[in-house]
Coordinates of C-alpha atoms and ligand atoms in Angstrom, one line a residue:
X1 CA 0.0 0.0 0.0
X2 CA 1.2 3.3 -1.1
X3 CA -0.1 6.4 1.4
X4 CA 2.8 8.8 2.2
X5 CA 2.8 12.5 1.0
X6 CA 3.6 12.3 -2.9
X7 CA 2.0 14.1 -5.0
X8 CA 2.0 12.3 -8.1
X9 CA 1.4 8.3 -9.0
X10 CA 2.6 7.5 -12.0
X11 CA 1.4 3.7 -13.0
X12 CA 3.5 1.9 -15.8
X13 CA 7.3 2.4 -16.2
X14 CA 7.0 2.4 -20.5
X15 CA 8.2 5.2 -22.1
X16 CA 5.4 7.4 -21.1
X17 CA 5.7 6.8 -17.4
X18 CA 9.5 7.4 -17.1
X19 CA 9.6 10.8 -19.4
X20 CA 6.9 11.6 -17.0
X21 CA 8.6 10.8 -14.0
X22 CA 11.9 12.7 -15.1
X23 CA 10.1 15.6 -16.4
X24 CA 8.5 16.0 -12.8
X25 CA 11.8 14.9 -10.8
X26 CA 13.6 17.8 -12.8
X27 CA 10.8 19.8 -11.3
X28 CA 11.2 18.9 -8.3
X29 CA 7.9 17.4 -7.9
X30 CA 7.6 14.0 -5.5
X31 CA 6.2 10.9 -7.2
X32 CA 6.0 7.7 -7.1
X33 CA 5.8 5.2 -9.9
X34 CA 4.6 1.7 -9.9
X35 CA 5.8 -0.7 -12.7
X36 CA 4.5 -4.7 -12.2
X37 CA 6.9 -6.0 -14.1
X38 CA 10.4 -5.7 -12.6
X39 CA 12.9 -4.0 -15.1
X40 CA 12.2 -2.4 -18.5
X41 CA 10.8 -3.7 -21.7
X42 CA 12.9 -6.7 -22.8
X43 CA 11.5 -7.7 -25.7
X44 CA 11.0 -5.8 -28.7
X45 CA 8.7 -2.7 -29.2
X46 CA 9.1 0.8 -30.8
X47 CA 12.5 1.0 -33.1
X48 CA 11.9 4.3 -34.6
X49 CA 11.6 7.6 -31.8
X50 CA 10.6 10.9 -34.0
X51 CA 12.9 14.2 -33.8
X52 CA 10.0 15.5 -31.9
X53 CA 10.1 13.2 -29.3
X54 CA 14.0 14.0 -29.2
X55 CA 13.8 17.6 -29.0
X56 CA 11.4 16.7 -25.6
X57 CA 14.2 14.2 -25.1
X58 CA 16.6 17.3 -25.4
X59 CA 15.3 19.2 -22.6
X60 CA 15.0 16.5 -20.4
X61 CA 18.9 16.1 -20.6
X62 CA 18.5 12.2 -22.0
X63 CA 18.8 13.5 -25.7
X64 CA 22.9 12.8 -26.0
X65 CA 22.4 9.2 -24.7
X66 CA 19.4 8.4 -27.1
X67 CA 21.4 9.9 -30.1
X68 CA 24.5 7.5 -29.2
X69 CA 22.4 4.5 -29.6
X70 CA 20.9 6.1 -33.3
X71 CA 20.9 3.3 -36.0
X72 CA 19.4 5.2 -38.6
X73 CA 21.5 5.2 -41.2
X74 CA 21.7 7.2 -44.9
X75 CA 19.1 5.1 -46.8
X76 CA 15.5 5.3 -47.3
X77 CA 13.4 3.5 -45.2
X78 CA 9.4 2.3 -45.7
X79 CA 7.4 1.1 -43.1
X80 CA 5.6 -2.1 -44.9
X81 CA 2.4 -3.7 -43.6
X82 CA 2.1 -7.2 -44.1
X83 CA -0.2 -10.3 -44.3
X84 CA 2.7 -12.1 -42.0
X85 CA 6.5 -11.2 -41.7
X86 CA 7.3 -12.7 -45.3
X87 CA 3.9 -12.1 -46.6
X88 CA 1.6 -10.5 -48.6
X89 CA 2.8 -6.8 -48.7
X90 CA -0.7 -4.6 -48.1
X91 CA 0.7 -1.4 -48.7
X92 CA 3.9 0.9 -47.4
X93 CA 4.7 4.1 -46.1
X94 CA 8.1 5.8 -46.9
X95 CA 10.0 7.3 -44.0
X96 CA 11.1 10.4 -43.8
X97 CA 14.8 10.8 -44.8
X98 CA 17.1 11.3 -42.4
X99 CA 19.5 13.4 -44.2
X100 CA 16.8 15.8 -45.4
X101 CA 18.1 19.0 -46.2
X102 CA 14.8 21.1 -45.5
X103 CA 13.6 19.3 -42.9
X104 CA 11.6 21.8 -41.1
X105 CA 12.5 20.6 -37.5
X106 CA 15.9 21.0 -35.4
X107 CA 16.6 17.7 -35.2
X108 CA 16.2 14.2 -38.0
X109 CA 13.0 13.2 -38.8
X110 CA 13.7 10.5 -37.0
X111 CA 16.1 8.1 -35.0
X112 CA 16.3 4.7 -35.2
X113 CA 16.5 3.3 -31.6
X114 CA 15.3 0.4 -29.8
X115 CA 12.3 0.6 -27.1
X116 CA 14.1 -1.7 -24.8
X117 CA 17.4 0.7 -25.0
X118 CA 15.3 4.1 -25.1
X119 CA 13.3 2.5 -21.7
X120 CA 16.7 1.7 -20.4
X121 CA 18.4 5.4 -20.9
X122 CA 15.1 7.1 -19.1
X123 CA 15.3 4.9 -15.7
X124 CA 18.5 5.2 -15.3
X125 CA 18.2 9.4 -15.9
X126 CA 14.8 9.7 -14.1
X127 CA 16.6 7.1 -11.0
X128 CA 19.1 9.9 -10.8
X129 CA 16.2 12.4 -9.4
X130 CA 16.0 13.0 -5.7
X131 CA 12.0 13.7 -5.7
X132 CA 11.3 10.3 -7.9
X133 CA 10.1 6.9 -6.1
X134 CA 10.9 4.0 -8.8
X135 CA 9.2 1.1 -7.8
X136 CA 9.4 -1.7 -10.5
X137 CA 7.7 -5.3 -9.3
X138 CA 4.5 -3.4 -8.3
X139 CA 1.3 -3.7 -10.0
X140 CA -1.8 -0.7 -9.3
X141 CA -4.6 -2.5 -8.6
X142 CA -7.3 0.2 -7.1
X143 CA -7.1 3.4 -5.6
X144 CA -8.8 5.6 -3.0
X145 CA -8.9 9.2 -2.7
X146 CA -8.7 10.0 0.9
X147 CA -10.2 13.5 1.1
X148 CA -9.0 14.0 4.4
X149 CA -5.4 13.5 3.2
X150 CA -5.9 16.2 0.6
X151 CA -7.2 18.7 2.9
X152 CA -4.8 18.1 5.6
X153 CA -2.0 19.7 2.6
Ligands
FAD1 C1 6.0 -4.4 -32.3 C2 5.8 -3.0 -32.0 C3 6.5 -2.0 -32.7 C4 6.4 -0.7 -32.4 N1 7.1 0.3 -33.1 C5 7.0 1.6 -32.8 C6 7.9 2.5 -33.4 O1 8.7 2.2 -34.2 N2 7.8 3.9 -33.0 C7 6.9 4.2 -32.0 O2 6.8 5.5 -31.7 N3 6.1 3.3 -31.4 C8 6.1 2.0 -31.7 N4 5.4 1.1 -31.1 C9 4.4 1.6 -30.1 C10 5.1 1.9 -28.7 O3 5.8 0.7 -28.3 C11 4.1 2.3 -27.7 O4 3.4 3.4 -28.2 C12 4.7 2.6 -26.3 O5 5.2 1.5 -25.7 C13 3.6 3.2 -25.4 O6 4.2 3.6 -24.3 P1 3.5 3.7 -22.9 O7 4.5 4.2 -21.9 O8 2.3 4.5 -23.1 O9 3.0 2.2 -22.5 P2 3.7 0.8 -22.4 O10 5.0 0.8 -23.2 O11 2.7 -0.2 -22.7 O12 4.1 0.8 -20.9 C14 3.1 0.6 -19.9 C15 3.8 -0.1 -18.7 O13 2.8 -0.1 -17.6 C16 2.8 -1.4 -17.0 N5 1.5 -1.5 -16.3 C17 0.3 -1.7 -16.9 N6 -0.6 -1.7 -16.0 C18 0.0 -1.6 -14.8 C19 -0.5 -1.6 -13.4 N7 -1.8 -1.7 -13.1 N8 0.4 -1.5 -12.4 C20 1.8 -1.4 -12.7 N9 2.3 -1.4 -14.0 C21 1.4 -1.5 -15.0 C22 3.0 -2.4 -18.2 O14 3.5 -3.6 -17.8 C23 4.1 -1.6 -19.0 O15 5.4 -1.9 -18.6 C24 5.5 -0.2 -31.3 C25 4.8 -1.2 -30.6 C26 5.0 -2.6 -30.9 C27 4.3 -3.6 -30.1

């Protein structure tokens, strides 16, 4: 049971939850996350994280590590949906290129960089922040709103 003075519970250590978590420890701000399974993603997910979510990743200080591990290289990729892995090809999408010239952002359409590595980088990073409770091995399963805890603030 979780009912000391944080402000924030963040449930679910994926990407979301950890940017979260390191976006708010940067602030200062106390929270705890809860994550049931007990280290990151270790099989895999995402492969491709868009120069948007970098120049987020930029701010939060992570940006550096993320672009080390950058696989993307100078070719032209397509995302291609299939019938099954060797089948049927339904239709593709070409990828933007990363060496665009007038790409309108600051930073490559995208990089190419594993979900399992990406969760990785933003433990260890949002781990480093005093005000941030990681707590992986614990599973939500209901919460109560105490109102007398929130007046008592
Ligand atoms: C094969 C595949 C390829 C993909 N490729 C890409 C890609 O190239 N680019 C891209 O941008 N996206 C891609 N995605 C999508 C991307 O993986 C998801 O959008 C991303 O993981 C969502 O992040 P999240 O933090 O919201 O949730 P999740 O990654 O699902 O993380 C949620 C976490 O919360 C935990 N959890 C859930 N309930 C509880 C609970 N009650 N208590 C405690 N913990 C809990 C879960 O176990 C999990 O660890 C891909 C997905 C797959 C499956």
């Amino acid at each position: 049971m979780i009912s000391d003075d944080s402000f924030v519970l963040i449930v679910g250590a994926g990407p979301v939850g950890l940017t979260l978590a390191l976006d708010l420890g940067l602030r200062g701000v106390p929270a705890i996350l809860v994550n049931e399974n007990v280290e990151t993603a270790n099989h895999p997910k995402c492969n491709i994280v868009n120069g948007r979510s970098i120049e987020h990743f930029s701010r939060l200080g992570v940006a550096n590590d993320i672009r080390r591990e950058n696989f993307s290289g100078d070719v032209q990729e397509r995302v291609s949906f299939r019938t099954r892995f060797c089948g049927h090809e339904l239709g593709s999408i070409a990828l933007p290129f990363v060496g665009e010239k007038n790409w309108p952002g600051p930073e490559s359409p995208w990089f190419g960089v594993s979900q399992v590595v990406l969760e990785s980088i933003l433990k260890q990073h949002a781990h480093k922040q005093a005000s941030i409770d990681l707590r992986f091995g614990w599973r939500a399963t209901d919460i109560t709103i105490d109102e007398e805890a929130h007046t008592r603030r």
